[in-house]
Coordinates of C-alpha atoms in Angstrom, one line a residue:
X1 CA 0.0 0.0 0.0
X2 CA 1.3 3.3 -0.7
X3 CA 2.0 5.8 2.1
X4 CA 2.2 9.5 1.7
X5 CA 3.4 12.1 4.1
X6 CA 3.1 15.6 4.7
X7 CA 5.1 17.8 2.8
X8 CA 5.8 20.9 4.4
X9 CA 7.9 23.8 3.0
X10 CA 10.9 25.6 4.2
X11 CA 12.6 28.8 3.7
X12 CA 14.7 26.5 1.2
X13 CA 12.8 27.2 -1.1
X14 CA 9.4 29.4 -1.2
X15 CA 6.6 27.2 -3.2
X16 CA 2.7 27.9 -3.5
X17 CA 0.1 25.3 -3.9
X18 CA 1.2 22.2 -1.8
X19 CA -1.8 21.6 0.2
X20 CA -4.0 21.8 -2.3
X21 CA -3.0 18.2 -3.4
X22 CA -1.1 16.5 -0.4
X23 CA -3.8 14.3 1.3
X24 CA -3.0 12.8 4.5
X25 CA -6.1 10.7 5.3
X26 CA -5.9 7.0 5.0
X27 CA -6.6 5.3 1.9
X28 CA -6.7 8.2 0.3
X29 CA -5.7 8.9 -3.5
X30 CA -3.5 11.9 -4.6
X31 CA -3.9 14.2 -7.8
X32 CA -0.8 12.9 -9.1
X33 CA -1.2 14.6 -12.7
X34 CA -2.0 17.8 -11.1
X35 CA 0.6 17.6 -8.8
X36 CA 3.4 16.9 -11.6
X37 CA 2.3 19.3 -14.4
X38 CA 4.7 21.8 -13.5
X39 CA 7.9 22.2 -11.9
X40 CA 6.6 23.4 -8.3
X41 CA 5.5 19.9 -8.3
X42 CA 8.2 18.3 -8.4
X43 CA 10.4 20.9 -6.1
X44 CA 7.6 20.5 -3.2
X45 CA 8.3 16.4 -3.7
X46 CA 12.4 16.5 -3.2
X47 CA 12.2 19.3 -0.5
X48 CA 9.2 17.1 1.4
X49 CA 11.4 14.3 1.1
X50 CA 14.7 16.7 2.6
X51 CA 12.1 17.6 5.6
X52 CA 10.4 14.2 6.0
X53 CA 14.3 13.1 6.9
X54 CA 14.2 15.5 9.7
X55 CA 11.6 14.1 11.2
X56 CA 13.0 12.9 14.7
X57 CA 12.4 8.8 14.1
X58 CA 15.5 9.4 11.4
X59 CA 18.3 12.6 11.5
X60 CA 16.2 14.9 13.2
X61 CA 16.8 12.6 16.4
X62 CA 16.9 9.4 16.5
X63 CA 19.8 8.5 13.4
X64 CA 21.9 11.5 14.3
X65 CA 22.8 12.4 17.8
X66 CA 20.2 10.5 19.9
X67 CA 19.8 7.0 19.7
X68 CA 22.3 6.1 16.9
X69 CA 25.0 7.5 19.6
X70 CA 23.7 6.0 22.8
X71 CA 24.3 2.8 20.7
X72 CA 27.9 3.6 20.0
X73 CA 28.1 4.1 24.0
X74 CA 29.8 7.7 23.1
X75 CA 28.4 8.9 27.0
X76 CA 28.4 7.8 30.5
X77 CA 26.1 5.1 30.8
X78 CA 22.9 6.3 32.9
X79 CA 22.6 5.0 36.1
X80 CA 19.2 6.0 37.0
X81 CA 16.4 4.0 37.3
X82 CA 13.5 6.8 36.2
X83 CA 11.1 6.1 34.1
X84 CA 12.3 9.1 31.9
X85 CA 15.9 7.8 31.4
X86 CA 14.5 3.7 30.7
X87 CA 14.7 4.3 27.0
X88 CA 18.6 5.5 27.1
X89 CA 19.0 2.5 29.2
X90 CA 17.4 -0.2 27.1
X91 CA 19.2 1.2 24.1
X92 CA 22.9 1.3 26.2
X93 CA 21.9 -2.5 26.6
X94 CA 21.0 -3.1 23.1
X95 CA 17.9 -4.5 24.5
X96 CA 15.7 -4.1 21.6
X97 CA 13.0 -6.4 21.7
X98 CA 12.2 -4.1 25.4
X99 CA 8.6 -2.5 25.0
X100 CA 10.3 1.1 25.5
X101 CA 11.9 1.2 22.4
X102 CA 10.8 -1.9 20.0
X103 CA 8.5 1.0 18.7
X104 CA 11.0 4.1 17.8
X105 CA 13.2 0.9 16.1
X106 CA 9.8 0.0 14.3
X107 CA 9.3 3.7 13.4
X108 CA 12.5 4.3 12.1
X109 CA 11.7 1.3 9.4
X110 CA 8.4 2.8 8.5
X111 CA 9.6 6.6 8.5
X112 CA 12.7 5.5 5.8
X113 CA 10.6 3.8 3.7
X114 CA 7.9 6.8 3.7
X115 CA 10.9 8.6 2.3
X116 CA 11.8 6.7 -0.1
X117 CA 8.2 5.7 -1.6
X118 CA 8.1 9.9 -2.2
X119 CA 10.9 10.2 -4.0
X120 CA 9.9 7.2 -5.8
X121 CA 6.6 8.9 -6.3
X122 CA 8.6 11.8 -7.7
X123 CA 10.7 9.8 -10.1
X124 CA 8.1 7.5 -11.5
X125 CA 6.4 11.1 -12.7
X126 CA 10.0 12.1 -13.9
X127 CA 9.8 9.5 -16.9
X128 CA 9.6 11.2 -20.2
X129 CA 9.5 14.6 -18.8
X130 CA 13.3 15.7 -19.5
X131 CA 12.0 17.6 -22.4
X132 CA 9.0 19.6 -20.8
X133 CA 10.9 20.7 -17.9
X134 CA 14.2 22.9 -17.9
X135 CA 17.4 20.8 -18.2
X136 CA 19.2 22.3 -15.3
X137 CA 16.0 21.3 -13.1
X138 CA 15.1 18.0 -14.3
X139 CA 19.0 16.8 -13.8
X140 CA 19.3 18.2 -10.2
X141 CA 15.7 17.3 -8.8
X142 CA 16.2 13.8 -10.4
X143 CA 19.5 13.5 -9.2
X144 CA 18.9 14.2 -5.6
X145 CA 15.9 12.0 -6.0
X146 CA 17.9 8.9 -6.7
X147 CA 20.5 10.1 -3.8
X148 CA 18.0 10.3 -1.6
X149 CA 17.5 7.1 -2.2
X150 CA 20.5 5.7 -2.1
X151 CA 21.3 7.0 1.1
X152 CA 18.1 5.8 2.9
X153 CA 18.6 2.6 1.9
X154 CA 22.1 2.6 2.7
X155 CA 21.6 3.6 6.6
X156 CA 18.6 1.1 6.5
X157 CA 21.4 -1.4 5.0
X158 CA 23.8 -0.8 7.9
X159 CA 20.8 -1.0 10.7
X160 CA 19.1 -3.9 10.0
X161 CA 22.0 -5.7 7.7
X162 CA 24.8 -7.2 9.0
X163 CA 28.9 -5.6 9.9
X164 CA 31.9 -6.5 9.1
X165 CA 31.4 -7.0 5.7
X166 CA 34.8 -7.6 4.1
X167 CA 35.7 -10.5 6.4
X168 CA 32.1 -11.8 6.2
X169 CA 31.7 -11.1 2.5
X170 CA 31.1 -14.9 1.1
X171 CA 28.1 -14.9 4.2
X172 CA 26.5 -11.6 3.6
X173 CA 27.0 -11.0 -0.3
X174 CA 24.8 -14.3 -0.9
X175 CA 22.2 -13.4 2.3
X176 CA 19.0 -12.0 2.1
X177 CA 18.8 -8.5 3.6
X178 CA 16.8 -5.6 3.0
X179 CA 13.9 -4.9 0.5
X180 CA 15.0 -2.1 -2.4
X181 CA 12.5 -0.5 -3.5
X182 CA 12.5 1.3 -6.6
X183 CA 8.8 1.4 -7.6
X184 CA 5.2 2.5 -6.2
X185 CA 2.9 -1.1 -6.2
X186 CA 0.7 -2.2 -3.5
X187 CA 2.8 -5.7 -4.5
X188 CA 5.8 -6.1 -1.5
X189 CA 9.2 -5.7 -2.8
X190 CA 10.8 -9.3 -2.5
X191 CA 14.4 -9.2 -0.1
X192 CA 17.6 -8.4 -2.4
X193 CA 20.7 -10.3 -1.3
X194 CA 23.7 -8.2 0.1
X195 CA 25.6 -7.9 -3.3
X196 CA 22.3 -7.1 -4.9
X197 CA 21.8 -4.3 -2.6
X198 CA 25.0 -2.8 -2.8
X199 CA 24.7 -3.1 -6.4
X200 CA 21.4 -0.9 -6.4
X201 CA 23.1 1.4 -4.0
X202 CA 26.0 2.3 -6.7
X203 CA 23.9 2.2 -9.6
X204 CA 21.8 4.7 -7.6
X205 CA 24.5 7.0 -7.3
X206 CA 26.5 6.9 -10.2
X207 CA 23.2 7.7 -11.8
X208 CA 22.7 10.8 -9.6
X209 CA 26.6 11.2 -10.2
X210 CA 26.3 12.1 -13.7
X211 CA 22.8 13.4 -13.1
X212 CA 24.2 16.1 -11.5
X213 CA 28.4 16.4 -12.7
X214 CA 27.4 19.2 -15.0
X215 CA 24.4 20.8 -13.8
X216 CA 24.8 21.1 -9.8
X217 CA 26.4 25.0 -9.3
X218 CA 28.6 23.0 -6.7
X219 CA 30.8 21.5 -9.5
X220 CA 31.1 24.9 -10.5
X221 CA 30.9 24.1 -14.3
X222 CA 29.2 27.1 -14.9
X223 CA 28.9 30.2 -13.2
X224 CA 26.5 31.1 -11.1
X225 CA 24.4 33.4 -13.5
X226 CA 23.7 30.2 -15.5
X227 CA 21.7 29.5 -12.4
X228 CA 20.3 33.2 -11.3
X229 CA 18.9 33.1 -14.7
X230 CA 16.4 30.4 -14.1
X231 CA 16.1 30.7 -10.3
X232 CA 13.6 32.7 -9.3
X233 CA 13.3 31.3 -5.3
X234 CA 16.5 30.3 -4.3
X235 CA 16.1 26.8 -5.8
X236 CA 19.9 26.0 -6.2
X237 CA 21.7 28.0 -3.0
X238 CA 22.9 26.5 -0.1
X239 CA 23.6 23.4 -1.9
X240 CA 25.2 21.3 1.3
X241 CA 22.0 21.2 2.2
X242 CA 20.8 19.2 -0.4
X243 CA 22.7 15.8 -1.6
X244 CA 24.9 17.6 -3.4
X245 CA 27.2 16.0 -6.5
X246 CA 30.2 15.9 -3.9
X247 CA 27.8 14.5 -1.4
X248 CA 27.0 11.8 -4.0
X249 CA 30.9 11.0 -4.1
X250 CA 31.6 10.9 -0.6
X251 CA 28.8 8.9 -0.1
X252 CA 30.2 6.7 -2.7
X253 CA 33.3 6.0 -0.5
X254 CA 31.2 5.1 2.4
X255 CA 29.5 2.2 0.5
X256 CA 32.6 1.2 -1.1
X257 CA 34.5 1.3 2.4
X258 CA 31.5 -0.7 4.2
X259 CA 31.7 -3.6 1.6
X260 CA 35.7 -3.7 2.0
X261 CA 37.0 -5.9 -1.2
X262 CA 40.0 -4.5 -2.7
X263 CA 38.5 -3.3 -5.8
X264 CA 36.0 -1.3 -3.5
X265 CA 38.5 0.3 -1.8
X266 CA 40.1 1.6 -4.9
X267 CA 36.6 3.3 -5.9
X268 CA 36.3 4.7 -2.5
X269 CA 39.7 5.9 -2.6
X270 CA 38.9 7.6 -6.2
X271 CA 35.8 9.1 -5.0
X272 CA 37.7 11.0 -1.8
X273 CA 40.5 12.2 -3.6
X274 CA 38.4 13.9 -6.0
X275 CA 36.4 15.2 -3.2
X276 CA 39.6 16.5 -1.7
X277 CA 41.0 17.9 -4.9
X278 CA 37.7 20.3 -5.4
X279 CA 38.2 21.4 -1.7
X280 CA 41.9 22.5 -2.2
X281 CA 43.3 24.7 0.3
X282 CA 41.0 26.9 0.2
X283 CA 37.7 25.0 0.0
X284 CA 34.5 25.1 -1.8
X285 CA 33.3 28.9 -1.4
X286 CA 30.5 30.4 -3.6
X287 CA 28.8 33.8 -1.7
X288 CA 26.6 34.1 -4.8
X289 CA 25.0 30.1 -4.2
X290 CA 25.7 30.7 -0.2
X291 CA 27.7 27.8 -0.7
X292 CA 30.3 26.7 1.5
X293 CA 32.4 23.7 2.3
X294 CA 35.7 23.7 3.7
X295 CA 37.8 23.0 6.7
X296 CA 37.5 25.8 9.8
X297 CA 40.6 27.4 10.0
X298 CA 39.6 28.1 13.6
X299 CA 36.6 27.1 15.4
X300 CA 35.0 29.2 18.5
X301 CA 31.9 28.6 20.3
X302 CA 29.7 30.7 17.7
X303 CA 30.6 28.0 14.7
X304 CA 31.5 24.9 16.8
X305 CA 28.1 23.2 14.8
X306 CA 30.9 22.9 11.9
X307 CA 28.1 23.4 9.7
X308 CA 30.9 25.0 7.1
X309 CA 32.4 21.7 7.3
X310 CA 29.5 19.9 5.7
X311 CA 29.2 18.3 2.9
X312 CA 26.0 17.4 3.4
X313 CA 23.1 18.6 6.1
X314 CA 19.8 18.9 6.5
X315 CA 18.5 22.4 8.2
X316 CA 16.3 21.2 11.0
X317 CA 13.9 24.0 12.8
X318 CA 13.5 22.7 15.9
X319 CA 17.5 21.5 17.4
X320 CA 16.8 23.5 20.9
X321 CA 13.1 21.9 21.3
X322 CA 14.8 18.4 20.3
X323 CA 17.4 18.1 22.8
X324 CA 16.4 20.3 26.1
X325 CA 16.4 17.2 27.8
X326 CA 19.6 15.6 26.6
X327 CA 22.2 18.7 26.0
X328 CA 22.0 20.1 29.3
X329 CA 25.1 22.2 30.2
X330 CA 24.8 22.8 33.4
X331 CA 22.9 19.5 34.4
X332 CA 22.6 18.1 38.0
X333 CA 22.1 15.1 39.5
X334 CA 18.3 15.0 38.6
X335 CA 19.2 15.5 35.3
X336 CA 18.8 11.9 35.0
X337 CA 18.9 12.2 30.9
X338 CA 21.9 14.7 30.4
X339 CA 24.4 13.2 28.2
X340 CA 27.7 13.5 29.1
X341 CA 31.4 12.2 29.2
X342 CA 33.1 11.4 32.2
X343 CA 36.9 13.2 33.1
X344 CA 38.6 9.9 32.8
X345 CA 37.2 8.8 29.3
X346 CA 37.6 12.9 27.9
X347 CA 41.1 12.3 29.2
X348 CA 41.2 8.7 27.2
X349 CA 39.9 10.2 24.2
X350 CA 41.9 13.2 23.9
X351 CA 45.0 11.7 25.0
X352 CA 45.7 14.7 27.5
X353 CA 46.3 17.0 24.4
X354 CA 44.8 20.1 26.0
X355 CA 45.5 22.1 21.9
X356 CA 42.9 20.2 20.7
X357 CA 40.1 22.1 19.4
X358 CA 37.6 19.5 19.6
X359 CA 38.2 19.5 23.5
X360 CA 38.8 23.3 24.2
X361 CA 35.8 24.3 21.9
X362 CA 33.1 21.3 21.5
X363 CA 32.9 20.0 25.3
X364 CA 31.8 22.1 28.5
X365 CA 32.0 20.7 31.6
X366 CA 29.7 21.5 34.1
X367 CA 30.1 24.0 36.5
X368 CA 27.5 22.6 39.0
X369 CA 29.0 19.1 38.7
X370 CA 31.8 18.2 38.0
X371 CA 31.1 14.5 36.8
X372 CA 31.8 15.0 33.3
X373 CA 32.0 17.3 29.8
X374 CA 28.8 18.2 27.7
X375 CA 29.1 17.7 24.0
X376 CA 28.3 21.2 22.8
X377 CA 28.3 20.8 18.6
X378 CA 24.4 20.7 18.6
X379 CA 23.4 23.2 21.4
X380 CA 22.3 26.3 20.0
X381 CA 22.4 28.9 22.5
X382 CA 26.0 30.5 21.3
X383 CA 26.0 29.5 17.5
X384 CA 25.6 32.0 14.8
X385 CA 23.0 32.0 12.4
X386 CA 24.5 30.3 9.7
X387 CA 25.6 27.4 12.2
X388 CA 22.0 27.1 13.7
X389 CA 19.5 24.3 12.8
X390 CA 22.0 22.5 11.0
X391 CA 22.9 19.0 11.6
X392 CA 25.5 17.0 9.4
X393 CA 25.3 14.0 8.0
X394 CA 28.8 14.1 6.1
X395 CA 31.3 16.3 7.1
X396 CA 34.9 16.9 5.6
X397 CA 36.9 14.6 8.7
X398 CA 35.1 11.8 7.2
X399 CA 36.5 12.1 3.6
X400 CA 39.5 12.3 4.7
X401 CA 40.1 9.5 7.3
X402 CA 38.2 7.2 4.3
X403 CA 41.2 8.4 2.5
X404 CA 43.8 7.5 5.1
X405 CA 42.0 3.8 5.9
X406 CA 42.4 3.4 2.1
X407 CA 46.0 4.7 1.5
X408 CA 46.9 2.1 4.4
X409 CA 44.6 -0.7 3.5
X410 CA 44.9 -0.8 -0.2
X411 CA 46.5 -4.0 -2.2
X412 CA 49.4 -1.6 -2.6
X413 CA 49.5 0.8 0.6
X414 CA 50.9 4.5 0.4
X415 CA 51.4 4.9 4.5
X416 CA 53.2 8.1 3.7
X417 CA 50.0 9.4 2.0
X418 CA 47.7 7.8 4.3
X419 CA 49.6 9.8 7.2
X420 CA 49.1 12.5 5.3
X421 CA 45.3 12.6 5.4
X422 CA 45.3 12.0 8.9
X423 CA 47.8 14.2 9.6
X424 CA 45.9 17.2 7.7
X425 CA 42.7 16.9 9.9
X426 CA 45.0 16.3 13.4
X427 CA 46.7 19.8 12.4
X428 CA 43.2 21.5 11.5
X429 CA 42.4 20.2 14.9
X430 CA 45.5 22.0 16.6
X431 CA 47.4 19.0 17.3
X432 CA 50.9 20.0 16.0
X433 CA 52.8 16.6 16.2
X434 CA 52.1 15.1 13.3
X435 CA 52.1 11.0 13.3
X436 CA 55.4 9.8 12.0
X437 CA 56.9 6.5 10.9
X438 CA 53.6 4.3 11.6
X439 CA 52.9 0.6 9.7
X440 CA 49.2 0.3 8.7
X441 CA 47.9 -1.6 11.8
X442 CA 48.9 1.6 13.6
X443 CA 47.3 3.7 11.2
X444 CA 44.6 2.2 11.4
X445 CA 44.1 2.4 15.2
X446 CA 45.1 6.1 15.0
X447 CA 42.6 6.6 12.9
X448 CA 39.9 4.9 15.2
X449 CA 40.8 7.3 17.6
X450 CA 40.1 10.3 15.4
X451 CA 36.8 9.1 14.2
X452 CA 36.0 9.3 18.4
X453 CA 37.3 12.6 18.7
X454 CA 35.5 14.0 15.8
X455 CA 32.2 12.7 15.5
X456 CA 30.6 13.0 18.9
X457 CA 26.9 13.6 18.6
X458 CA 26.9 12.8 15.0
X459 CA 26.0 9.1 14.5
X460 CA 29.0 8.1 13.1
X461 CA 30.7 5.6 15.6
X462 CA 28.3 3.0 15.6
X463 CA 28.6 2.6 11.8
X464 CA 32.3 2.4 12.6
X465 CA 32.1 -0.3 15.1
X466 CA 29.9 -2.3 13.3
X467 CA 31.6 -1.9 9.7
X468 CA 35.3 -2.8 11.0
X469 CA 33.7 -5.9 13.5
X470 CA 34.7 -4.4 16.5
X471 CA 34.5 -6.5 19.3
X472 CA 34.9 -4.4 22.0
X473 CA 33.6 -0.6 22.5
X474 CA 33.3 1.8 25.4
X475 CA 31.7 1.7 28.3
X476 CA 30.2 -1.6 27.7
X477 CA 31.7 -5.3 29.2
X478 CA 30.1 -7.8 27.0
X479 CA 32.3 -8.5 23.7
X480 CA 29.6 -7.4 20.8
X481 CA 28.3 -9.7 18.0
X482 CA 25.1 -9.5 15.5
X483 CA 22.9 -9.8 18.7
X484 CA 24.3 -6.1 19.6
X485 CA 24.6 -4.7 15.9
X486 CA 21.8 -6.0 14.6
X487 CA 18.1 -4.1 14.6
X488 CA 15.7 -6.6 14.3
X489 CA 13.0 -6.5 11.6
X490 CA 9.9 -4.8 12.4
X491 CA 6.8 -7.7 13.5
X492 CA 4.9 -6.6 10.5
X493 CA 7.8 -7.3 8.1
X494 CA 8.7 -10.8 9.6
X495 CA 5.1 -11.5 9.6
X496 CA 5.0 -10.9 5.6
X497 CA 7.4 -13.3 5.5
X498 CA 10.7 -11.6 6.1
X499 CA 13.7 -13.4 6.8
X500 CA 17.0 -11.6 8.3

């Protein structure tokens, strides 16, 4: 059955006649034809889809800094036994078949796939239109359509699939795992394999890759007057907030990475160091787009969101409501759901390098108890308005450190150039030693350690764990397998007949 959402509009991009054809009632059917005879229609459809992703059962919450995190155990585990703080527990004990949070693990299923039956929606209506609607449009919006997908299925891939792909890849290329849909039918899509699905992945985005090569102003293929021309509502600005053509590539590498053969992690290699050669020193700066991707040369309380880091982020209205109850800066004893990191593991973490940025700038501790350090990257009180509302979903760091786990881990390694990636991010961060004389397995665990120090309150670390088949993570005793990494199916899935 097909299931439409709300689409709601942002200052993205300024739109008129939405709700005249977006029906939310059960059962109902939309105007489709009225819907996609112009244009509008089909910018209301992609942006819906950006803003149904905020929504908090994916990045506005739960698949960002929330639950995703309390998963990778990145805070001190909570010791209370209130009935507000039983969630955080259930989740730090990966008990997910507990009644407290079976539901948002349910939701999360449902809310992806609401997503991608949109944009599906969206590109079913795109067929044979590339002639009625303006070139630049039709490549971008049907670009970012097939990204979109791409990367919902991806996360969905890395939830509810199985880790630890390249060592397991004989198991999990030829198992069952999750349903790609591509179409709108009321028939269920049947399971894909694991090579299948990673197949679909790529083919996604090398489709959205030369979708939007020469089209997206990011590429900078033409200047941005080619755009201004036909953009009468800001359409193509702020492009890291939409899945830009770099966003595409870097999400390329992550795919690539998490399925680990040798050939893969040549085409993730490929796809970062074109990333990093279109940063350059000086990064990926276009005032007239408002545009901007690039390494902070410093970082201060009023940018520490590193939203000019980004890549890729989605502009969420509501951060401050969202987390009250879990970004506390001053919290207390009786703030039973403040997330924090204790002295002795900030200490761990950061190696006692008191330069770093990432511990000067991005952790407060409290002044009314000292128990531990608040991340900060999300709290909005003391951001500026560009760095408000913005959460990342791929941020410079991570192209990089792909580049370095590559360099070391290739079938023929460059450590000096793998050093060299890491080494560029450690020095952004204001460590001035740079990491010397290391054999890969080193790398490789220096590396570990940045991706800790950099991505607190961003979802990343789980992914990590689970990609590289880690065995042991913080703040937790029991060594971790499937049971831990895995999200079970929803009930109404294994009912149809499921498997995972």
């Amino acid at each position: 059955m097909k299931k439409y959402i709300l689409i709601l509009l942002t200052s993205v991009v300024t739109l008129s006649s939405c709700s005249d054809w977006f029906d939310v009632t059960s059962g109902s059917e939309i105007r489709e034809k009225d819907h996609y005879s112009t244009l509008a229609g089909f910018q209301q459809s992609l942006i819906g889809c950006y803003i149904s992703m905020t929504d908090n059962a994916l990045y506005g919450k739960e698949l960002s800094w929330y639950a995703i995190e309390i998963l990778g155990h990145q805070f001190n585990p909570v010791t209370s036994n209130s009935s507000n703080s039983r969630e955080m527990q259930e989740y730090e004990k990966f008990n997910y078949d507990h009644t407290q949070i079976f539901s948002d693990i349910e939701n999360i299923w449902a809310k992806a796939y609401s997503v991608i039956a949109n944009a599906n929606e969206a590109l079913t209506n795109m067929e044979g239109q590339e002639s009625s609607l303006n070139e630049v449009y039709y490549h971008v919006i049907k670009g970012e359509l097939l990204a979109i997908r791409a990367y919902i299925h991806f996360d969905l891939l890395r939830l509810y699939g199985y880790g630890d792909w390249k060592n397991r890849s004989a198991e999990l290329n030829s198992k069952k795992t999750i349903p790609y849909v591509t179409t709108l039918s009321s028939v269920p899509t049947p399971q894909r394999t694991g090579k299948e699905t990673l197949q679909m992945i790529i083919n996604d985005l090398e489709a959205a890759e030369k979708l939007l090569k020469e089209y997206d102003p990011i590429t900078k293929k033409h200047p941005a007057s080619y755009y201004t021309s036909i953009d009468a509502d800001g359409f193509f600005k702020d492009r890291t907030l939409r899945l830009n053509y770099y966003a595409v590539k870097a999400l390329e590498a992550r795919v690539y990475l998490w399925e680990g053969s040798k050939e893969s992690i040549d085409k993730a290699l490929n796809a970062t160091e074109e990333i990093i050669t279109a940063i350059g020193d000086n990064g990926i700066v276009m005032d007239d787009m408002y545009t901007y991707s690039y390494l902070l040369p410093e970082i201060s309380q009023s940018n520490r969101s590193l939203a000019s880091e980004a890549l890729f982020s989605l502009n969420v209205s509501d951060v401050t409501s969202k987390i009250t109850s879990y970004i506390i800066p001053n919290f207390v004893n009786t703030d039973y759901t403040a997330m924090y990191i204790s002295p002795t593991d900030v200490e761990n973490i950061y190696e006692g390098i008191n330069s770093d940025v990432r511990f000067t700038q991005m952790l407060d501790q409290t002044q009314s108890d000292s128990r531990g350090y608040v991340p900060m990257k999300i709290h909005q009180a003391s951001l500026d308005g560009f760095n408000k509302n913005r959460l990342s979903l791929i941020r410079l760091p991570e192209i990089f450190y792909i580049a370095a786990e590559c360099y070391a881990t290739s079938a023929t390694p460059n450590l000096d150039m793998a050093l060299q990636r890491l080494n560029k991010i450690r020095e952004n961060r204001g460590i001035s030693t740079p990491l010397e004389n290391l054999n890969a397995d080193q790398i490789i665990k220096e590396i570990q350690k940045e991706y800790y120090k950099e991505f607190i309150s961003e979802g990343v670390m789980f992914y990590y764990y689970k990609r590289t088949g880690c065995k042991s993570i913080p703040n937790y005793s029991e060594e971790m397998t499937d049971t831990q990494y895995l999200l079970p199916y929803p009930t109404f899935e294994i009912q149809s007949g499921r498997v995972q």
